[in-house]
Amino acid sequence: MKYAKNILETIGNTPLVQLNSVTKEVDALVLAKVETFNPGNSVKDRMALKMIEDAEADGRLKPGGTIIEGTSGNTGMGLALAAIVKGYKCIFVISDKQSKEKMDILRAVGAEVVVCPTNVEPDDPRSYYSVSKRLGEETPNSWYVNQYDNPSNAQAHYEQTGPEIWEQTDGKITHFVVGVGTGGTVSGTAKFLKEKNPNIKIWGVDTYGSVFKKYHETGIFDENEIYPYITEGIGEDILPKNVDFSLIDGFTKVTDKDAAIYTRRIAKEEGIFVGNSAGSAIKGLLQLKDEFKPDDVVVVLFHDHGSRYVGKMFNDDWMRDRGFLEEEITTAGDLIKDHIDKPLVTVQTEELVSHAIERMRAFKISQIPVRDANGFVGSVDESALLHSYLEDKNIAEKPIKDVMGKAYPTVKKSASIDEVSKLINKENQAVLVDLENGKYHIVTKYDIIRAI
Ligand SMILES: Cc1ncc(COP(=O)(O)O)c(C=O)c1O
């Protein structure tokens, strides 16, 4: 019989898969180390188990203890699986920018999840670094993992990921490209590969909003490089001890938009359903394509599974809201595509100004078309209302017909963006689009600016 004695024995020995489409402009063999085959669906299972085993061995983690960690989800999953098999409790601290799916998944495997704000300084008491440290100090019989500075993190990749890639490529790997977060994956794998062949080039993939690339190139920790970003799992606003900059030959930075677009492309073009840092890694690899020669063997690592991003990079509305969808917007119909399913908010001529104000507040809008029984007869917008208020402080109780301006012009769905833009001016804050089914929708300045 061939079986694993528990789920932890299935960690590692993930496949190396040739990429045939998404990297076709690269003149080299490109192979992806697909870490979703681990039981927790990410590379992090490897280091999570290693960190626990090392802590057990030297007494930092005692029987029945509580494992505490600040984790963006994947390390938490690995720790939780090991905790279940080995009988520990888990408390994970996660930042609010992480996907809801990741939090739900951690709860599904029995962990307690504490959510902290993303946009605070690392030394702020609310930050996820500070909260995890504090919980570590306050909880009896607990062990604070600290994947950033815990040497067992990189060591796991030195013992497993590096040797697997070396064997799977028959020692022919020439380049390793990988997203860098705590640095465990890049540093441990790089250490093993460079010991085997110092000519292997190691490329780290970084994000805009992270300090790694500049620090590697100049030795300067530049706080100006730190700003909020969307890409998950890679980039940092600290220098984790697990990033061994001496083993990394260079960094390339990938934008949030490119990372999101390439996350989708890997799924669609290769049939490999992987996460956001895989999209970053592939775009980084494409940015580096001039580094590779035809006989080179380039290995890229895909950290985690796409299912954790179904509400984000794999969701059209989420992508459109951030301007990440590469859609051609040429007509009035295109401009209203993302809110066409929402009802058009209107007011009637006999309603009071206070009703229009309430509706503007509730729907977070700045202008409303006015209707009567025959159709659209006027409009109100916030600057006109302010103007009327300055003249008459009792305006809120007046009927709309006393303060309304001109009705908005109406265009067909097929009207070009140019035609629509020309109709919007100081007097005219919006245009109505005739949906040809008795319904109308509104295009505002905001929609046009977003399209640009
Ligand atoms: C999805 C994802 N990608 C990349 C990384 C970066 O890996 P490492 O921390 O080993 O540098 C992480 C780490 O949290 C991750 O969760």
Short mmCIF file of C-alpha atoms and ligand atoms in Angstrom, two decimals:
data_model
loop_
_atom_site.label_atom_id
_atom_site.label_comp_id
_atom_site.label_asym_id
_atom_site.label_seq_id
_atom_site.Cartn_x
_atom_site.Cartn_y
_atom_site.Cartn_z
CA MET A 1 0.00 0.00 0.00
CA LYS A 2 1.14 3.50 -0.74
CA TYR A 3 -0.35 6.19 1.48
CA ALA A 4 0.63 9.19 3.58
CA LYS A 5 0.35 8.74 7.36
CA ASN A 6 -1.11 12.23 7.64
CA ILE A 7 -1.63 15.24 5.37
CA LEU A 8 1.75 16.76 6.31
CA GLU A 9 3.56 13.95 4.52
CA THR A 10 2.07 15.19 1.23
CA ILE A 11 3.95 18.50 1.42
CA GLY A 12 6.54 19.09 -1.30
CA ASN A 13 7.55 17.31 -4.51
CA THR A 14 5.41 19.69 -6.53
CA PRO A 15 5.48 19.48 -10.33
CA LEU A 16 7.56 21.61 -12.71
CA VAL A 17 5.42 22.54 -15.70
CA GLN A 18 6.52 24.05 -19.02
CA LEU A 19 4.77 27.31 -19.92
CA ASN A 20 3.75 27.37 -23.57
CA SER A 21 1.72 30.50 -24.16
CA VAL A 22 1.96 33.29 -21.62
CA THR A 23 5.76 33.50 -21.98
CA LYS A 24 5.99 32.77 -25.70
CA GLU A 25 7.89 36.01 -26.36
CA VAL A 26 10.72 34.64 -24.17
CA ASP A 27 13.39 32.81 -26.13
CA ALA A 28 14.24 30.15 -23.51
CA LEU A 29 12.63 27.14 -21.81
CA VAL A 30 10.36 28.53 -19.10
CA LEU A 31 9.24 26.13 -16.36
CA ALA A 32 6.84 26.87 -13.53
CA LYS A 33 7.24 25.29 -10.09
CA VAL A 34 3.54 24.99 -9.27
CA GLU A 35 3.28 25.11 -5.48
CA THR A 36 -0.52 24.84 -5.42
CA PHE A 37 -0.06 21.08 -5.28
CA ASN A 38 0.86 21.35 -1.61
CA PRO A 39 -2.04 20.38 0.72
CA GLY A 40 -2.62 23.98 1.84
CA ASN A 41 -2.43 25.07 -1.82
CA SER A 42 0.70 27.14 -1.35
CA VAL A 43 4.48 26.99 -1.06
CA LYS A 44 4.13 28.12 2.54
CA ASP A 45 3.22 24.64 3.79
CA ARG A 46 6.90 23.80 3.49
CA MET A 47 8.24 26.52 5.76
CA ALA A 48 5.26 26.38 8.15
CA LEU A 49 5.96 22.74 9.01
CA LYS A 50 9.70 23.36 9.22
CA MET A 51 9.25 26.33 11.57
CA ILE A 52 7.00 24.23 13.83
CA GLU A 53 9.36 21.24 13.85
CA ASP A 54 12.37 23.43 14.69
CA ALA A 55 10.43 25.19 17.47
CA GLU A 56 9.35 21.82 18.90
CA ALA A 57 12.92 20.55 18.76
CA ASP A 58 14.40 23.40 20.81
CA GLY A 59 11.42 23.81 23.20
CA ARG A 60 10.02 27.15 21.94
CA LEU A 61 6.76 25.32 21.13
CA LYS A 62 5.47 23.06 23.90
CA PRO A 63 2.67 20.46 23.89
CA GLY A 64 -0.81 22.05 23.77
CA GLY A 65 0.71 25.45 22.95
CA THR A 66 -0.77 28.30 20.89
CA ILE A 67 0.87 29.30 17.63
CA ILE A 68 0.68 33.05 16.96
CA GLU A 69 1.61 34.65 13.65
CA GLY A 70 1.08 37.69 11.47
CA THR A 71 0.22 36.07 8.17
CA SER A 72 -1.29 37.10 4.86
CA GLY A 73 -3.04 33.76 4.78
CA ASN A 74 -0.83 31.16 3.16
CA THR A 75 1.60 30.72 6.05
CA GLY A 76 -1.43 30.58 8.32
CA MET A 77 -2.91 27.76 6.27
CA GLY A 78 0.34 25.76 6.48
CA LEU A 79 0.64 26.39 10.22
CA ALA A 80 -3.03 25.48 10.77
CA LEU A 81 -2.72 22.15 8.95
CA ALA A 82 0.35 21.24 10.98
CA ALA A 83 -1.33 22.47 14.20
CA ILE A 84 -4.34 20.18 13.58
CA VAL A 85 -2.16 17.12 13.05
CA LYS A 86 0.10 17.99 15.99
CA GLY A 87 -2.52 19.31 18.47
CA TYR A 88 -1.80 23.05 18.77
CA LYS A 89 -4.10 26.11 18.73
CA CYS A 90 -3.58 28.97 16.24
CA ILE A 91 -4.20 32.73 16.39
CA PHE A 92 -3.46 34.59 13.14
CA VAL A 93 -3.19 38.33 12.66
CA ILE A 94 -4.02 39.45 9.13
CA SER A 95 -4.17 42.89 7.47
CA ASP A 96 -7.50 44.16 6.13
CA LYS A 97 -6.18 44.40 2.55
CA GLN A 98 -6.05 40.60 2.29
CA SER A 99 -8.86 38.83 0.49
CA LYS A 100 -11.89 37.77 2.52
CA GLU A 101 -11.50 34.28 1.08
CA LYS A 102 -8.11 33.98 2.79
CA MET A 103 -9.60 34.91 6.17
CA ASP A 104 -12.53 32.49 5.74
CA ILE A 105 -10.16 29.71 4.72
CA LEU A 106 -8.08 30.18 7.88
CA ARG A 107 -11.22 30.07 10.03
CA ALA A 108 -12.27 26.92 8.16
CA VAL A 109 -9.16 25.15 9.43
CA GLY A 110 -9.86 26.12 13.01
CA ALA A 111 -7.75 29.24 13.45
CA GLU A 112 -8.76 32.40 15.29
CA VAL A 113 -8.26 35.35 12.93
CA VAL A 114 -7.57 38.94 14.11
CA VAL A 115 -7.86 41.62 11.37
CA CYS A 116 -5.67 44.79 11.52
CA PRO A 117 -5.56 47.97 9.37
CA THR A 118 -3.06 47.96 6.48
CA ASN A 119 -2.31 51.65 6.19
CA VAL A 120 -0.53 52.22 9.51
CA GLU A 121 3.22 52.34 10.26
CA PRO A 122 4.82 48.98 11.19
CA ASP A 123 5.58 50.33 14.71
CA ASP A 124 1.98 51.58 15.20
CA PRO A 125 0.33 49.52 18.00
CA ARG A 126 -2.53 48.65 15.56
CA SER A 127 -0.20 47.28 12.84
CA TYR A 128 -0.21 43.61 12.21
CA TYR A 129 3.42 43.33 13.22
CA SER A 130 2.71 45.00 16.60
CA VAL A 131 -0.53 43.12 17.32
CA SER A 132 1.03 39.72 16.63
CA LYS A 133 4.00 40.54 18.86
CA ARG A 134 1.70 41.72 21.67
CA LEU A 135 -0.51 38.61 21.44
CA GLY A 136 2.67 36.53 21.58
CA GLU A 137 3.65 38.21 24.85
CA GLU A 138 0.16 38.07 26.42
CA THR A 139 -0.99 34.53 25.55
CA PRO A 140 0.17 31.80 27.97
CA ASN A 141 2.14 28.86 26.48
CA SER A 142 2.29 30.59 23.13
CA TRP A 143 4.93 30.79 20.46
CA TYR A 144 5.25 33.77 18.12
CA VAL A 145 6.43 32.34 14.81
CA ASN A 146 7.74 35.53 13.09
CA GLN A 147 8.15 34.16 9.57
CA TYR A 148 10.02 37.35 8.58
CA ASP A 149 13.03 36.73 10.78
CA ASN A 150 12.67 33.01 11.55
CA PRO A 151 15.64 31.22 9.89
CA SER A 152 13.64 27.96 9.56
CA ASN A 153 11.61 29.72 6.83
CA ALA A 154 14.50 30.03 4.35
CA GLN A 155 15.96 26.74 5.62
CA ALA A 156 12.84 24.85 4.44
CA HIS A 157 13.46 26.05 0.90
CA TYR A 158 17.17 25.26 1.18
CA GLU A 159 16.24 21.69 2.17
CA GLN A 160 13.29 21.15 -0.23
CA THR A 161 12.48 23.70 -2.93
CA GLY A 162 16.08 24.19 -4.06
CA PRO A 163 16.94 20.46 -4.29
CA GLU A 164 13.63 19.66 -6.04
CA ILE A 165 14.23 22.30 -8.73
CA TRP A 166 17.83 21.16 -9.14
CA GLU A 167 16.79 17.53 -9.62
CA GLN A 168 13.76 18.29 -11.81
CA THR A 169 15.90 20.36 -14.21
CA ASP A 170 18.72 17.85 -14.09
CA GLY A 171 20.98 20.67 -12.88
CA LYS A 172 20.28 22.67 -16.06
CA ILE A 173 18.47 25.60 -14.42
CA THR A 174 20.12 28.92 -15.39
CA HIS A 175 17.71 31.46 -13.86
CA PHE A 176 15.25 31.47 -10.96
CA VAL A 177 12.54 34.15 -10.90
CA VAL A 178 10.36 34.52 -7.81
CA GLY A 179 8.24 37.01 -5.90
CA VAL A 180 9.77 38.17 -2.61
CA GLY A 181 7.80 38.74 0.60
CA THR A 182 9.43 37.40 3.75
CA GLY A 183 12.30 36.31 1.47
CA GLY A 184 12.24 32.70 2.63
CA THR A 185 11.48 31.22 -0.79
CA VAL A 186 14.04 33.24 -2.71
CA SER A 187 16.86 33.04 -0.15
CA GLY A 188 16.64 29.34 0.74
CA THR A 189 16.19 28.20 -2.85
CA ALA A 190 18.92 30.56 -4.10
CA LYS A 191 21.39 29.39 -1.45
CA PHE A 192 21.00 25.76 -2.50
CA LEU A 193 21.09 26.49 -6.25
CA LYS A 194 24.11 28.81 -6.00
CA GLU A 195 26.01 26.23 -3.94
CA LYS A 196 25.40 23.78 -6.80
CA ASN A 197 26.19 26.29 -9.53
CA PRO A 198 27.20 29.86 -8.65
CA ASN A 199 26.37 30.99 -12.20
CA ILE A 200 22.63 30.52 -11.69
CA LYS A 201 21.03 33.96 -11.70
CA ILE A 202 18.42 34.77 -9.08
CA TRP A 203 15.81 37.45 -9.82
CA GLY A 204 13.45 38.78 -7.16
CA VAL A 205 10.09 40.20 -8.18
CA ASP A 206 9.06 43.26 -6.17
CA THR A 207 6.04 45.60 -6.21
CA TYR A 208 5.68 49.38 -6.49
CA GLY A 209 5.24 50.52 -2.88
CA SER A 210 7.94 48.18 -1.52
CA VAL A 211 11.52 48.87 -0.42
CA PHE A 212 13.37 45.82 -1.79
CA LYS A 213 14.57 46.90 -5.24
CA LYS A 214 15.99 50.25 -4.17
CA TYR A 215 17.59 48.76 -1.07
CA HIS A 216 19.26 46.05 -3.16
CA GLU A 217 20.59 48.56 -5.68
CA THR A 218 21.68 51.37 -3.36
CA GLY A 219 21.77 50.05 0.21
CA ILE A 220 19.27 52.80 1.08
CA PHE A 221 16.07 51.99 2.97
CA ASP A 222 13.97 54.70 1.35
CA GLU A 223 10.72 55.43 3.14
CA ASN A 224 9.51 57.33 0.05
CA GLU A 225 9.31 53.97 -1.71
CA ILE A 226 6.62 52.87 0.77
CA TYR A 227 2.97 53.44 -0.21
CA PRO A 228 -0.15 51.26 -0.30
CA TYR A 229 -0.39 48.69 -3.09
CA ILE A 230 -2.79 45.97 -4.14
CA THR A 231 -0.54 43.04 -5.09
CA GLU A 232 -0.74 40.31 -2.45
CA GLY A 233 2.07 38.30 -0.89
CA ILE A 234 5.10 40.18 -2.20
CA GLY A 235 6.93 43.41 -1.39
CA GLU A 236 7.50 44.79 2.12
CA ASP A 237 7.85 48.02 4.07
CA ILE A 238 10.47 46.36 6.31
CA LEU A 239 13.67 44.40 5.67
CA PRO A 240 12.95 40.82 6.87
CA LYS A 241 16.03 38.87 8.02
CA ASN A 242 14.98 36.11 5.62
CA VAL A 243 15.80 38.26 2.58
CA ASP A 244 19.47 37.54 1.87
CA PHE A 245 20.21 40.35 -0.56
CA SER A 246 23.67 38.92 -1.31
CA LEU A 247 22.09 35.89 -3.02
CA ILE A 248 19.79 37.94 -5.27
CA ASP A 249 21.26 39.21 -8.54
CA GLY A 250 18.54 41.76 -9.21
CA PHE A 251 14.97 42.86 -8.58
CA THR A 252 12.31 43.95 -11.03
CA LYS A 253 9.16 45.78 -9.95
CA VAL A 254 5.73 44.94 -11.35
CA THR A 255 2.66 47.23 -11.16
CA ASP A 256 -0.57 46.16 -9.46
CA LYS A 257 -2.39 46.34 -12.80
CA ASP A 258 0.12 44.15 -14.64
CA ALA A 259 0.18 41.64 -11.78
CA ALA A 260 -3.61 41.38 -11.90
CA ILE A 261 -3.76 41.07 -15.69
CA TYR A 262 -1.09 38.36 -15.78
CA THR A 263 -2.73 36.45 -12.91
CA ARG A 264 -5.76 36.10 -15.20
CA ARG A 265 -3.66 35.30 -18.27
CA ILE A 266 -1.90 32.37 -16.59
CA ALA A 267 -5.30 30.79 -15.86
CA LYS A 268 -6.72 31.47 -19.33
CA GLU A 269 -3.66 30.68 -21.42
CA GLU A 270 -1.99 27.87 -19.49
CA GLY A 271 -4.88 26.31 -17.56
CA ILE A 272 -2.89 26.88 -14.37
CA PHE A 273 -5.13 28.51 -11.75
CA VAL A 274 -2.70 30.38 -9.51
CA GLY A 275 -2.62 33.49 -7.34
CA ASN A 276 -1.68 37.12 -7.68
CA SER A 277 2.04 36.81 -6.96
CA ALA A 278 2.28 34.31 -9.84
CA GLY A 279 0.94 37.03 -12.15
CA SER A 280 3.60 39.38 -10.76
CA ALA A 281 6.30 36.77 -11.24
CA ILE A 282 5.34 36.12 -14.87
CA LYS A 283 5.20 39.82 -15.74
CA GLY A 284 8.56 40.25 -13.97
CA LEU A 285 9.98 37.40 -16.04
CA LEU A 286 8.71 39.04 -19.25
CA GLN A 287 10.31 42.34 -18.18
CA LEU A 288 13.60 40.41 -17.90
CA LYS A 289 13.33 38.60 -21.23
CA ASP A 290 16.50 40.20 -22.65
CA GLU A 291 18.48 38.49 -19.87
CA PHE A 292 17.69 35.02 -21.26
CA LYS A 293 19.36 33.09 -24.11
CA PRO A 294 17.73 30.31 -26.19
CA ASP A 295 19.44 27.47 -24.27
CA ASP A 296 18.57 28.87 -20.87
CA VAL A 297 16.27 27.09 -18.44
CA VAL A 298 14.28 29.68 -16.52
CA VAL A 299 12.31 28.50 -13.49
CA VAL A 300 9.53 30.69 -12.07
CA LEU A 301 7.72 29.80 -8.84
CA PHE A 302 3.94 30.07 -8.45
CA HIS A 303 3.30 30.55 -4.74
CA ASP A 304 -0.42 29.92 -4.29
CA HIS A 305 -3.81 29.00 -5.74
CA GLY A 306 -6.22 31.17 -7.76
CA SER A 307 -9.24 30.23 -5.65
CA ARG A 308 -8.06 32.71 -3.02
CA TYR A 309 -8.53 35.57 -5.51
CA VAL A 310 -11.95 34.82 -7.04
CA GLY A 311 -13.43 37.95 -5.43
CA LYS A 312 -10.50 40.06 -6.64
CA MET A 313 -8.28 39.57 -9.71
CA PHE A 314 -10.69 36.99 -11.15
CA ASN A 315 -13.73 39.24 -10.70
CA ASP A 316 -14.53 41.63 -13.59
CA ASP A 317 -16.22 44.25 -11.41
CA TRP A 318 -13.27 44.36 -9.01
CA MET A 319 -10.89 44.74 -11.96
CA ARG A 320 -13.04 47.40 -13.66
CA ASP A 321 -13.34 49.45 -10.44
CA ARG A 322 -9.56 49.74 -10.35
CA GLY A 323 -9.16 50.44 -14.06
CA PHE A 324 -7.39 47.08 -14.53
CA LEU A 325 -9.67 45.67 -17.25
CA GLU A 326 -8.25 46.28 -20.68
CA GLU A 327 -11.59 47.05 -22.30
CA GLU A 328 -12.09 49.32 -25.22
CA ILE A 329 -14.36 52.13 -24.11
CA THR A 330 -15.58 53.94 -27.22
CA THR A 331 -19.34 54.46 -26.82
CA ALA A 332 -21.88 55.73 -24.30
CA GLY A 333 -22.97 52.10 -23.82
CA ASP A 334 -19.40 51.15 -22.77
CA LEU A 335 -19.29 54.04 -20.28
CA ILE A 336 -22.25 52.74 -18.27
CA LYS A 337 -21.41 49.05 -18.49
CA ASP A 338 -20.30 48.72 -14.85
CA HIS A 339 -23.45 50.31 -13.36
CA ILE A 340 -26.07 49.36 -15.92
CA ASP A 341 -27.60 46.85 -13.50
CA LYS A 342 -28.21 49.58 -10.91
CA PRO A 343 -31.49 51.58 -11.13
CA LEU A 344 -31.32 55.16 -12.39
CA VAL A 345 -31.89 57.45 -9.39
CA THR A 346 -34.40 60.24 -10.20
CA VAL A 347 -36.66 62.75 -8.40
CA GLN A 348 -40.14 63.95 -9.38
CA THR A 349 -40.91 67.65 -9.97
CA GLU A 350 -43.28 67.74 -6.98
CA GLU A 351 -40.86 66.13 -4.50
CA LEU A 352 -39.01 68.39 -2.08
CA VAL A 353 -35.38 69.45 -2.38
CA SER A 354 -34.73 67.59 0.89
CA HIS A 355 -35.73 64.35 -0.90
CA ALA A 356 -33.16 64.95 -3.63
CA ILE A 357 -30.50 65.69 -1.01
CA GLU A 358 -31.34 62.48 0.87
CA ARG A 359 -31.07 60.47 -2.33
CA MET A 360 -27.76 62.07 -3.29
CA ARG A 361 -26.39 61.20 0.12
CA ALA A 362 -27.73 57.63 0.12
CA PHE A 363 -26.44 56.80 -3.38
CA LYS A 364 -23.26 58.94 -3.12
CA ILE A 365 -24.11 60.86 -6.29
CA SER A 366 -23.75 64.53 -7.21
CA GLN A 367 -26.59 64.99 -9.72
CA ILE A 368 -30.10 63.66 -10.33
CA PRO A 369 -32.37 63.84 -13.38
CA VAL A 370 -35.87 65.20 -12.68
CA ARG A 371 -38.97 63.50 -14.12
CA ASP A 372 -42.64 64.22 -14.42
CA ALA A 373 -45.37 62.04 -15.92
CA ASN A 374 -44.18 62.88 -19.44
CA GLY A 375 -40.47 62.11 -19.02
CA PHE A 376 -37.28 63.98 -18.11
CA VAL A 377 -37.96 67.66 -17.58
CA GLY A 378 -35.02 68.91 -15.52
CA SER A 379 -32.02 68.17 -13.32
CA VAL A 380 -30.54 69.05 -9.95
CA ASP A 381 -26.88 68.90 -8.98
CA GLU A 382 -25.00 69.73 -5.81
CA SER A 383 -23.42 73.00 -6.98
CA ALA A 384 -26.80 74.35 -8.19
CA LEU A 385 -28.37 73.32 -4.88
CA LEU A 386 -25.64 75.10 -2.93
CA HIS A 387 -26.22 78.19 -5.03
CA SER A 388 -29.97 78.10 -4.34
CA TYR A 389 -29.32 77.56 -0.63
CA LEU A 390 -27.16 80.70 -0.44
CA GLU A 391 -30.09 82.69 -1.85
CA ASP A 392 -32.81 81.01 0.21
CA LYS A 393 -32.00 79.17 3.45
CA ASN A 394 -35.42 77.42 3.42
CA ILE A 395 -34.68 75.71 0.13
CA ALA A 396 -34.93 72.18 1.56
CA GLU A 397 -38.69 72.41 1.86
CA LYS A 398 -39.30 73.82 -1.65
CA PRO A 399 -40.49 71.59 -4.50
CA ILE A 400 -37.84 70.45 -6.95
CA LYS A 401 -39.55 72.20 -9.87
CA ASP A 402 -38.69 75.59 -8.26
CA VAL A 403 -34.94 74.96 -8.26
CA MET A 404 -34.29 72.48 -11.07
CA GLY A 405 -32.08 73.26 -14.02
CA LYS A 406 -32.33 72.11 -17.65
CA ALA A 407 -33.00 68.45 -18.46
CA TYR A 408 -29.87 66.51 -19.42
CA PRO A 409 -29.40 65.83 -23.15
CA THR A 410 -30.14 62.25 -24.27
CA VAL A 411 -27.88 60.14 -26.50
CA LYS A 412 -28.11 56.65 -27.99
CA LYS A 413 -25.97 53.78 -26.59
CA SER A 414 -23.91 53.92 -29.77
CA ALA A 415 -22.95 57.61 -29.34
CA SER A 416 -19.17 58.00 -29.35
CA ILE A 417 -17.29 59.05 -26.22
CA ASP A 418 -16.36 62.28 -28.06
CA GLU A 419 -20.00 63.19 -28.70
CA VAL A 420 -20.83 62.50 -25.05
CA SER A 421 -17.86 64.54 -23.74
CA LYS A 422 -18.84 67.55 -25.85
CA LEU A 423 -22.30 67.57 -24.26
CA ILE A 424 -20.89 67.75 -20.74
CA ASN A 425 -19.99 71.31 -19.69
CA LYS A 426 -20.56 73.85 -16.89
CA GLU A 427 -24.33 73.99 -17.45
CA ASN A 428 -24.67 70.29 -18.16
CA GLN A 429 -23.21 67.91 -15.58
CA ALA A 430 -24.42 64.70 -17.20
CA VAL A 431 -25.92 62.98 -20.25
CA LEU A 432 -28.73 60.42 -20.32
CA VAL A 433 -28.25 57.26 -22.36
CA ASP A 434 -31.38 55.81 -24.00
CA LEU A 435 -31.25 52.05 -23.45
CA GLU A 436 -34.03 51.59 -26.02
CA ASN A 437 -36.20 49.52 -23.68
CA GLY A 438 -37.99 52.44 -22.05
CA LYS A 439 -35.11 52.78 -19.60
CA TYR A 440 -32.32 55.33 -19.35
CA HIS A 441 -28.97 55.55 -17.63
CA ILE A 442 -26.71 58.42 -16.74
CA VAL A 443 -23.13 59.28 -17.79
CA THR A 444 -21.30 61.80 -15.63
CA LYS A 445 -17.95 63.61 -15.84
CA TYR A 446 -16.64 60.97 -13.46
CA ASP A 447 -17.47 58.14 -15.90
CA ILE A 448 -15.64 59.92 -18.72
CA ILE A 449 -12.56 60.67 -16.60
CA ARG A 450 -12.43 57.01 -15.52
CA ALA A 451 -12.61 55.90 -19.15
CA ILE A 452 -9.73 58.20 -20.08
C1 LIG B 1 0.93 34.50 -2.38
C2 LIG B 1 2.32 34.73 -1.93
N1 LIG B 1 3.25 35.01 -2.85
C3 LIG B 1 4.52 35.24 -2.50
C4 LIG B 1 4.93 35.23 -1.19
C5 LIG B 1 6.37 35.54 -0.88
O1 LIG B 1 7.10 34.42 -0.46
P1 LIG B 1 8.23 34.59 0.62
O2 LIG B 1 7.58 35.07 1.88
O3 LIG B 1 8.83 33.25 0.79
O4 LIG B 1 9.21 35.60 0.12
C6 LIG B 1 4.01 34.95 -0.19
C7 LIG B 1 4.38 35.00 1.22
O5 LIG B 1 3.61 35.29 2.09
C8 LIG B 1 2.67 34.67 -0.57
O6 LIG B 1 1.73 34.40 0.34
#
